[in-house]
PDB file of C-alpha atoms in Angstrom:
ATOM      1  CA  UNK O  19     -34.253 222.793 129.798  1.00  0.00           C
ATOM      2  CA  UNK O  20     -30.808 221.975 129.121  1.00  0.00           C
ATOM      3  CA  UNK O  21     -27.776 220.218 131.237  1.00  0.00           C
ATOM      4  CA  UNK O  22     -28.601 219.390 134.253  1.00  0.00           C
ATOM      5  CA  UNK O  23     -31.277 220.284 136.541  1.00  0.00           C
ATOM      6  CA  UNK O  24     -32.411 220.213 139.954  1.00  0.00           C
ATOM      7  CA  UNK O  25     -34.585 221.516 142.699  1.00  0.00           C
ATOM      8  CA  UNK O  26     -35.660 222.946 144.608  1.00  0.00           C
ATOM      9  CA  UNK O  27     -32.914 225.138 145.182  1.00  0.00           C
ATOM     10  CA  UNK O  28     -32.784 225.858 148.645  1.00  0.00           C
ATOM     11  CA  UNK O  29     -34.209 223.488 151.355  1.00  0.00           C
ATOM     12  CA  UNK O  30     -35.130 224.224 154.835  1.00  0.00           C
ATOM     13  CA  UNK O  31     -36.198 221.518 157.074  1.00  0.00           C
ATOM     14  CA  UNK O  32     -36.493 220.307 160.487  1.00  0.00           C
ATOM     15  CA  UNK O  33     -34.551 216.858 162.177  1.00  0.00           C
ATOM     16  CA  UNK O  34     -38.286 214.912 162.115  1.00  0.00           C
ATOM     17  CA  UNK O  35     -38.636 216.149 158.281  1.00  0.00           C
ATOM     18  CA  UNK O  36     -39.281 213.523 155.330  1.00  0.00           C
ATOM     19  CA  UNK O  37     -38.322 215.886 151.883  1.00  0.00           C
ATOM     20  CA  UNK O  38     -36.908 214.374 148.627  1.00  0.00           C
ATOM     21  CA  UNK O  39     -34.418 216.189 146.502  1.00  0.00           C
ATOM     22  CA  UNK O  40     -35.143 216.174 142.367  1.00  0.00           C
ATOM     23  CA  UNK O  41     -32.186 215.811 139.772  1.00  0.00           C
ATOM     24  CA  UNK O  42     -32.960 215.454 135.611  1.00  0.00           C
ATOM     25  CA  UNK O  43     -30.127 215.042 133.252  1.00  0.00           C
ATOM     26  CA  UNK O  44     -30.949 216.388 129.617  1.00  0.00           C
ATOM     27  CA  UNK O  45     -27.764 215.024 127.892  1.00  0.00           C
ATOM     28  CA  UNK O  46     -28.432 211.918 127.431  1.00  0.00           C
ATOM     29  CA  UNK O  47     -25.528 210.216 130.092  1.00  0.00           C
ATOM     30  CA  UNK O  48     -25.781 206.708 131.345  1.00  0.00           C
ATOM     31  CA  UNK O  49     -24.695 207.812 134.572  1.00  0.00           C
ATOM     32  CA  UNK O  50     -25.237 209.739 137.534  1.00  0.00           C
ATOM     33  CA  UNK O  51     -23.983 210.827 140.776  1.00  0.00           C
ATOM     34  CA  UNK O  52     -24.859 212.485 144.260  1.00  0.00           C
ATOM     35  CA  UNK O  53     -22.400 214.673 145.770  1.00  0.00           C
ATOM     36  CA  UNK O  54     -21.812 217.026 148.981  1.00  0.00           C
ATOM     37  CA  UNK O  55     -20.081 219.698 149.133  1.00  0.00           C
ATOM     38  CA  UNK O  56     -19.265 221.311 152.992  1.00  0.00           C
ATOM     39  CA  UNK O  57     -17.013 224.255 153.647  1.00  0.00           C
ATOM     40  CA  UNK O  58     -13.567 223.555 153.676  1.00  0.00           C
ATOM     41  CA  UNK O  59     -13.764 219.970 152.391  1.00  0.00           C
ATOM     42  CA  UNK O  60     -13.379 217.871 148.952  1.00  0.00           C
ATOM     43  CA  UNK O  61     -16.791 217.355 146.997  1.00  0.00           C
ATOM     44  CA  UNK O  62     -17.591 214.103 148.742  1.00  0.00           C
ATOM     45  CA  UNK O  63     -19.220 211.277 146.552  1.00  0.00           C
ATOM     46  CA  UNK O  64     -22.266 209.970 147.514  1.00  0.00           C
ATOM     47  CA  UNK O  65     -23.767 208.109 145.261  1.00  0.00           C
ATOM     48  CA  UNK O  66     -23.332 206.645 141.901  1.00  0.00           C
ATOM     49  CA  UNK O  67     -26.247 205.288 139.403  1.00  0.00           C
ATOM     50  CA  UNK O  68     -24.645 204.026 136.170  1.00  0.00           C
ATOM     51  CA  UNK O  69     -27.160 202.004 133.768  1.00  0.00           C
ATOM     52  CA  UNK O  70     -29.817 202.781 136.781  1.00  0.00           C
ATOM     53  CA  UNK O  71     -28.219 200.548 138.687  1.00  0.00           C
ATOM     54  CA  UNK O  72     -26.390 201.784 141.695  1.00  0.00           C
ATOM     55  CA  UNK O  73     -22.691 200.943 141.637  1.00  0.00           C
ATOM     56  CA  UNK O  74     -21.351 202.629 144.942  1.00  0.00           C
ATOM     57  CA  UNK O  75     -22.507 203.602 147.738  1.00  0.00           C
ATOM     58  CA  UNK O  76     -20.150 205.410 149.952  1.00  0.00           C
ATOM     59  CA  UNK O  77     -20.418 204.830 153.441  1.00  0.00           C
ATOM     60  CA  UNK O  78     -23.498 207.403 153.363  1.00  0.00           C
ATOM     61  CA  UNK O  79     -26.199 206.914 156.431  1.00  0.00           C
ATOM     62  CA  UNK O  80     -28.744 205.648 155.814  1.00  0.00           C
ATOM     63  CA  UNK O  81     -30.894 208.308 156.298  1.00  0.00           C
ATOM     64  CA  UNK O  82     -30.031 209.164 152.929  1.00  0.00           C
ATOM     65  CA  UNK O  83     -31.930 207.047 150.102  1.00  0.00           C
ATOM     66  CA  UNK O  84     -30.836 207.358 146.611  1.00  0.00           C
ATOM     67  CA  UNK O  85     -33.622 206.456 143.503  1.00  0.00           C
ATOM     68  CA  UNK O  86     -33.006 206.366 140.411  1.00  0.00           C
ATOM     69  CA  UNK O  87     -36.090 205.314 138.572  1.00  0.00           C
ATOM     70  CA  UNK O  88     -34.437 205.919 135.139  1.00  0.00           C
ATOM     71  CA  UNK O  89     -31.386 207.060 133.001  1.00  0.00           C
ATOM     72  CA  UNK O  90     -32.172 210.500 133.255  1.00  0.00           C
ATOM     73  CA  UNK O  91     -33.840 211.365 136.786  1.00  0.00           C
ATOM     74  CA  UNK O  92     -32.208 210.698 140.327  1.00  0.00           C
ATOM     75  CA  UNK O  93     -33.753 211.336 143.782  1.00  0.00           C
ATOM     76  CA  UNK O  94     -32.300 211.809 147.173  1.00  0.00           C
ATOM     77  CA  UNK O  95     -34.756 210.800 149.637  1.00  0.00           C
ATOM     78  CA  UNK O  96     -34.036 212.343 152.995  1.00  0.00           C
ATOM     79  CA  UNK O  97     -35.314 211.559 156.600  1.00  0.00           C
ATOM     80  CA  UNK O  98     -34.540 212.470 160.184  1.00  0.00           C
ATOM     81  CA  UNK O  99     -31.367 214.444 159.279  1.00  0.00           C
ATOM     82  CA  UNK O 100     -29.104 215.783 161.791  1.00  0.00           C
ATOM     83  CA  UNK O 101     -27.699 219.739 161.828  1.00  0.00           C
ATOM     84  CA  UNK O 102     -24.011 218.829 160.340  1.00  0.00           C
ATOM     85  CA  UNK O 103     -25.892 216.970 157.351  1.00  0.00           C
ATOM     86  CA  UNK O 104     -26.582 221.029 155.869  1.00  0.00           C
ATOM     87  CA  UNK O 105     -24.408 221.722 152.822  1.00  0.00           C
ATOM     88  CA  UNK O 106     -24.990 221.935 149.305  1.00  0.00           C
ATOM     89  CA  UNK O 107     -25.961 218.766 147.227  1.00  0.00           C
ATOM     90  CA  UNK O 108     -24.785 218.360 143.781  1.00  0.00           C
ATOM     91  CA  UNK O 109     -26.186 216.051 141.092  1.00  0.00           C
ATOM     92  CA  UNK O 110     -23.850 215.193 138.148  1.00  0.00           C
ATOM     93  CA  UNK O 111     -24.114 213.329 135.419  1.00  0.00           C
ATOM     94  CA  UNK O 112     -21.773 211.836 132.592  1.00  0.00           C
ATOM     95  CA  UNK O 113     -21.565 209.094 129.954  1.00  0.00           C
ATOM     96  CA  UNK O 114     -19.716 206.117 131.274  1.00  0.00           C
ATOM     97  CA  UNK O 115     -17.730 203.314 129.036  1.00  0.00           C
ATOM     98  CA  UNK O 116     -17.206 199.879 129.905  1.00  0.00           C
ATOM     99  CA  UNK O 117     -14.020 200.506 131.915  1.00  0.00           C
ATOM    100  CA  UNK O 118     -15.713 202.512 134.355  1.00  0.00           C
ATOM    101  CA  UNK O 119     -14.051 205.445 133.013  1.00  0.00           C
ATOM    102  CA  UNK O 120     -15.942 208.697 132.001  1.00  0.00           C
ATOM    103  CA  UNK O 121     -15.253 211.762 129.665  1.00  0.00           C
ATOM    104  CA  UNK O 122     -16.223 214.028 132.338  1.00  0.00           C
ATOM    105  CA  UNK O 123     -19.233 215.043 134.514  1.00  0.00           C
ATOM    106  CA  UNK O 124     -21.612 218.057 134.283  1.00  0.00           C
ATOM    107  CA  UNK O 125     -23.122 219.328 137.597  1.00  0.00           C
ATOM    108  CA  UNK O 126     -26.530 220.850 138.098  1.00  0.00           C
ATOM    109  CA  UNK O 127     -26.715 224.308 140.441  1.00  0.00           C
ATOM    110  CA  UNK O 128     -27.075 222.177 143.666  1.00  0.00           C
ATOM    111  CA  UNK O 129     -29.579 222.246 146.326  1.00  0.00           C
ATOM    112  CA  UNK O 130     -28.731 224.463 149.660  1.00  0.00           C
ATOM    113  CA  UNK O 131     -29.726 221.967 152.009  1.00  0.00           C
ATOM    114  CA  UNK O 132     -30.227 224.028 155.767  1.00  0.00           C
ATOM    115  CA  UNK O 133     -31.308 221.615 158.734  1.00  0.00           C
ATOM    116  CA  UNK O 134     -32.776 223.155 161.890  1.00  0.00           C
TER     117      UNK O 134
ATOM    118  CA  UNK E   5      -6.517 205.169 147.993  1.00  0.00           C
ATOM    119  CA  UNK E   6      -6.803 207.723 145.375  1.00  0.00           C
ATOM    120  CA  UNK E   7      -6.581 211.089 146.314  1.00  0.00           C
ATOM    121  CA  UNK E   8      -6.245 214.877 145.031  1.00  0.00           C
ATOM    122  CA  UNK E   9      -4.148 217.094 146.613  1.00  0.00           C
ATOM    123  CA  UNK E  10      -4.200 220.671 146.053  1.00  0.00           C
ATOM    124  CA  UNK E  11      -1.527 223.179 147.413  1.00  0.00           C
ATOM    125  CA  UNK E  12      -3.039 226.332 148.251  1.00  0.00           C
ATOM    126  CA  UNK E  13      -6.407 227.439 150.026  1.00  0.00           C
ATOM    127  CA  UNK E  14      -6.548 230.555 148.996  1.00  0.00           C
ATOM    128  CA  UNK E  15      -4.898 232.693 146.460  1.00  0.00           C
ATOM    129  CA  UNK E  16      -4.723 236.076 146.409  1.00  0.00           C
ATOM    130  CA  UNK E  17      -3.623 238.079 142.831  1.00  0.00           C
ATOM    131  CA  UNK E  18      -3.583 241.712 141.528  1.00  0.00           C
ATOM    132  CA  UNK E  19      -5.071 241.773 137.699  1.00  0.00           C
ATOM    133  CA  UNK E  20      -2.295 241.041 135.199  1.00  0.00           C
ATOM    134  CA  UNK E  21      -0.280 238.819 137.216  1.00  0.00           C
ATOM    135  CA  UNK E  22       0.353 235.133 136.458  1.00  0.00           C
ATOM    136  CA  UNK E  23      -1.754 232.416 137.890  1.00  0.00           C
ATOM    137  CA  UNK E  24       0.091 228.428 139.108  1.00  0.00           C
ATOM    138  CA  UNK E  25      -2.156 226.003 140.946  1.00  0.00           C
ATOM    139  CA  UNK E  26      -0.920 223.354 142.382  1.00  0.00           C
ATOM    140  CA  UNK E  27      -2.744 219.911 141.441  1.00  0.00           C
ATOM    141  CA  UNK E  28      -0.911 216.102 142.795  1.00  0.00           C
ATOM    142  CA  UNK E  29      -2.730 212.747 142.379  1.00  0.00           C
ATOM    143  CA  UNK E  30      -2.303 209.464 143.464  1.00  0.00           C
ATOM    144  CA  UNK E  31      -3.947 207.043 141.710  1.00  0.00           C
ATOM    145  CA  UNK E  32      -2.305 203.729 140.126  1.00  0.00           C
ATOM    146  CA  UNK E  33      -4.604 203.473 137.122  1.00  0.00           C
ATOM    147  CA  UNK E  34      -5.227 205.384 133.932  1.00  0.00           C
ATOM    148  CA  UNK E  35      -5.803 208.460 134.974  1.00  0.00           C
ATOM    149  CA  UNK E  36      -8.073 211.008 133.239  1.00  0.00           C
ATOM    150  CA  UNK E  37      -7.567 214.448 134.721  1.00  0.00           C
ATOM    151  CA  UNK E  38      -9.730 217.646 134.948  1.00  0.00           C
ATOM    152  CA  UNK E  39     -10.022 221.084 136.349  1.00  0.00           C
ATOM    153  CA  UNK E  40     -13.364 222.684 137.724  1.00  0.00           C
ATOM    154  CA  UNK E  41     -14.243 226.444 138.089  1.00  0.00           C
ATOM    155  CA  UNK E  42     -17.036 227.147 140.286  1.00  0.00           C
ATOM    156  CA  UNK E  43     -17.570 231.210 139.742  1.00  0.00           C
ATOM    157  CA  UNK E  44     -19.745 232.356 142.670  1.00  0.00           C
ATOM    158  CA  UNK E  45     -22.944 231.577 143.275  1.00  0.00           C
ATOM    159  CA  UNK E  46     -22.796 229.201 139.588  1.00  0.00           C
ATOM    160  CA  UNK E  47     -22.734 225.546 138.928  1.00  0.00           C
ATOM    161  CA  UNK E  48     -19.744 223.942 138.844  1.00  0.00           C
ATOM    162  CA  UNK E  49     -18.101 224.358 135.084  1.00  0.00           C
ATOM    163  CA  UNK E  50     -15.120 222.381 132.910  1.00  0.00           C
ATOM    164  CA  UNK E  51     -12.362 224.110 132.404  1.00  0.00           C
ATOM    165  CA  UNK E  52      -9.761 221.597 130.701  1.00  0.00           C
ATOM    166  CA  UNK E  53      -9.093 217.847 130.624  1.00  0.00           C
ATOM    167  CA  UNK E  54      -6.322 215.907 129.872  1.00  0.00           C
ATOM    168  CA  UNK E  55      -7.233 211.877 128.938  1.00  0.00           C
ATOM    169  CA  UNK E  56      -4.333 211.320 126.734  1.00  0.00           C
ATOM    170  CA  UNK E  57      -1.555 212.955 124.260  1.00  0.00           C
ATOM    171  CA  UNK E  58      -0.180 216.269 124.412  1.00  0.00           C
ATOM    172  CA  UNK E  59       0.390 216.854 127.875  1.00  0.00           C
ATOM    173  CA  UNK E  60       0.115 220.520 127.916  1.00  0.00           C
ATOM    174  CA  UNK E  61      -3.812 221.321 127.422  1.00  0.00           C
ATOM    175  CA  UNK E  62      -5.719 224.181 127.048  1.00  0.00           C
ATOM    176  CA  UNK E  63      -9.075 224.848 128.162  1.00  0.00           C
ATOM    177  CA  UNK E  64     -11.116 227.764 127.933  1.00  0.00           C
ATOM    178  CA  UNK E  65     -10.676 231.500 129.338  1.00  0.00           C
ATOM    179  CA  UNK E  66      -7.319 231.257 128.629  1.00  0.00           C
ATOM    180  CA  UNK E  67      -6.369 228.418 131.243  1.00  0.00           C
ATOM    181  CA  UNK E  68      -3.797 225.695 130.465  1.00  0.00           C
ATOM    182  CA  UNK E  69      -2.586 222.920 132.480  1.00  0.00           C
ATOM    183  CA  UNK E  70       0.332 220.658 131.911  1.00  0.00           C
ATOM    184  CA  UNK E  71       0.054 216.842 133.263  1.00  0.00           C
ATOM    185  CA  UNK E  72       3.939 215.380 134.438  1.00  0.00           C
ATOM    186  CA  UNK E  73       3.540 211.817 135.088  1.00  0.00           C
ATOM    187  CA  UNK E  74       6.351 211.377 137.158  1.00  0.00           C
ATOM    188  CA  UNK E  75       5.660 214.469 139.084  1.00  0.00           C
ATOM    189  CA  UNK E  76       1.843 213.261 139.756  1.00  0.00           C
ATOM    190  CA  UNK E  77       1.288 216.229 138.818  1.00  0.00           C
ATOM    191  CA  UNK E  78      -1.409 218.524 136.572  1.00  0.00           C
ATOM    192  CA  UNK E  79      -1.078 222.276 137.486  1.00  0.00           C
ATOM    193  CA  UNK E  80      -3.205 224.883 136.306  1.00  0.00           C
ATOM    194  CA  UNK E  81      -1.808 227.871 134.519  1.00  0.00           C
ATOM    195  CA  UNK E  82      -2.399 231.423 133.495  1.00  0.00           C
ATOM    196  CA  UNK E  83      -0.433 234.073 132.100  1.00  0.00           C
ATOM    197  CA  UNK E  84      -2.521 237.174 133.303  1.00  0.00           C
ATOM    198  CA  UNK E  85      -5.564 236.897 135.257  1.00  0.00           C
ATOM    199  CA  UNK E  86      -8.726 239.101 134.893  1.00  0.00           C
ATOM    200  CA  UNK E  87     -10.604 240.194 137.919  1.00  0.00           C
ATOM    201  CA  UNK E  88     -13.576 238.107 136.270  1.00  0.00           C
ATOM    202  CA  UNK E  89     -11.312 235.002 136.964  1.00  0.00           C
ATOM    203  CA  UNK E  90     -12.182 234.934 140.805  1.00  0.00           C
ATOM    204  CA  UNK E  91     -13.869 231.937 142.309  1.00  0.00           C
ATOM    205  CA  UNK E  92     -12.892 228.787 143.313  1.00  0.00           C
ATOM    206  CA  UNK E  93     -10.968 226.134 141.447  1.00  0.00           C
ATOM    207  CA  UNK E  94     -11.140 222.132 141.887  1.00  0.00           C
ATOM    208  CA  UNK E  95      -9.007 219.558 140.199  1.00  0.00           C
ATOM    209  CA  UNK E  96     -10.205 215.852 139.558  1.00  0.00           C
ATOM    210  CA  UNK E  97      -9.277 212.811 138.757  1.00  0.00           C
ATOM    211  CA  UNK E  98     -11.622 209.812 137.689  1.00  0.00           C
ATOM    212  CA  UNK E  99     -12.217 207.534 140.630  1.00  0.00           C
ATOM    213  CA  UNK E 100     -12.625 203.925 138.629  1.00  0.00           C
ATOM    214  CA  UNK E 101     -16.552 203.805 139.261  1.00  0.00           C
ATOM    215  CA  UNK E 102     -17.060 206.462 136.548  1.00  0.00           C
ATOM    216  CA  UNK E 103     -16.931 208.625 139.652  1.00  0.00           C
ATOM    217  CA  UNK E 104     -14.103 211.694 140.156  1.00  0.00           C
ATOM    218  CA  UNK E 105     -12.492 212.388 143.428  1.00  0.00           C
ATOM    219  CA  UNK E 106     -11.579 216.005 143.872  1.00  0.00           C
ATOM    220  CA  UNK E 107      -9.656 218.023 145.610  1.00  0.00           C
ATOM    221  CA  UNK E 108     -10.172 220.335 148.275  1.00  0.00           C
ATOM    222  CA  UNK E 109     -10.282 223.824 146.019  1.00  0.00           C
ATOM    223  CA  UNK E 110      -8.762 226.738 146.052  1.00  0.00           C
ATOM    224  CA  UNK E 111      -9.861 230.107 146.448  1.00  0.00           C
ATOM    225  CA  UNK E 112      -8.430 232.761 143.950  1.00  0.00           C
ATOM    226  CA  UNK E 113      -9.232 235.849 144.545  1.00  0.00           C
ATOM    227  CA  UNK E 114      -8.127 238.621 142.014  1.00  0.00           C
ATOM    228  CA  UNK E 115      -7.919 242.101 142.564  1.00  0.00           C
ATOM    229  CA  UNK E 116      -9.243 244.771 139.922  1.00  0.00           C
TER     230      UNK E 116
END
């Protein structure tokens, strides 16, 4: 596998439902990110891991829990989600300097993410 | 607060004709700046990025953009588009986190 990766593709699950969303990086970055992207509005950022530590945390509820157990996976735990929560979530990654700036970021196909 | 601003929604072209999307940023650091193509149902993809130097870059397909720093400005460009160019474009610019704050997108649609 190369880039970036992540599944499953599409998700359907119910308000009660406990799933977990799966992203690998094969490039060898030092950082990565959770995004959503709705219909009709700017990628928002979720989440950002750089050095596996997380450095921002956007205002997200907290039904959504981040993990990033190393450099090269990141999880997005999710729990009792609500119907506007469906969108598509995007996993990025990029290599990160000590100014906080970054070359750019590579995104993985996303995850269609339907709640009922 | 930074912020991306992009002109159009949705852009509508025959094949041939010449492609301008607008692209405004307000940010008050370095900026590094970067245009996305998202062809449908594909991941998001680079298309160019401007971090310093010559500020008229090219990218693949074609594509150039030119970054005016009084303007705020980094507009994509192409001289004749291809029916193959439709999907949905997204310009960036690094958020200070290592992060990128984009803009809304816009549509282009190109007819064969």
């Amino acid at each position: 596998e190369t880039g970036v990766t992540q599944t499953p593709r599409h998700l359907v699950m119910g308000m009660t439902n406990k799933k977990s969303l799966k992203c690998e990086q094969h490039l060898g970055h030092n950082a990565m990110y959770w995004y959503k992207q709705s219909a009709k509005k700017p990628l928002e950022l979720m989440f950002v891991y750089s050095l596996e530590e997380r450095v921002e945390n956007n205002s997200v509820p907290s039904r959504f829990s981040p993990e990033c157990p190393n450099s090269s996976h990141l999880f997005l735990h999710l729990h009792t989600l609500q119907p506007e929560d469906s969108a598509l979530y995007l996993c990025a990654s990029s290599q990160v300097f000590g100014t906080g700036m970054t070359y750019e970021q590579y995104f993985g196909p996303g995850t269609r993410l339907t709640v009922t | 607060a930074q912020s991306v601003s992009q002109h159009n929604h949705h852009v509508i072209l025959s094949e041939a004709a010449s492609l301008e999307l607008g692209c405004n940023y307000s940010y008050g650091g370095t900026v590094n700046l970067f245009w996305y193509v998202q062809y449908p149902g594909q991941h998001l993809q680079l298309l160019l990025k401007y971090f310093s130097g010559d500020p008229l870059v090219k990218g693949i397909k074609g594509f150039e953009a030119e970054f005016i720093k009084s303007n705020f400005s980094f507009n994509l460009r192409k001289p004749s588009v291809q029916w193959s160019d439709t999907a949905e474009y997204f310009c960036a610019v690094n958020g200070g986190q290592g992060n990128l704050i984009f803009g809304k997108g816009t549509k282009l649609s190109v007819k064969p």
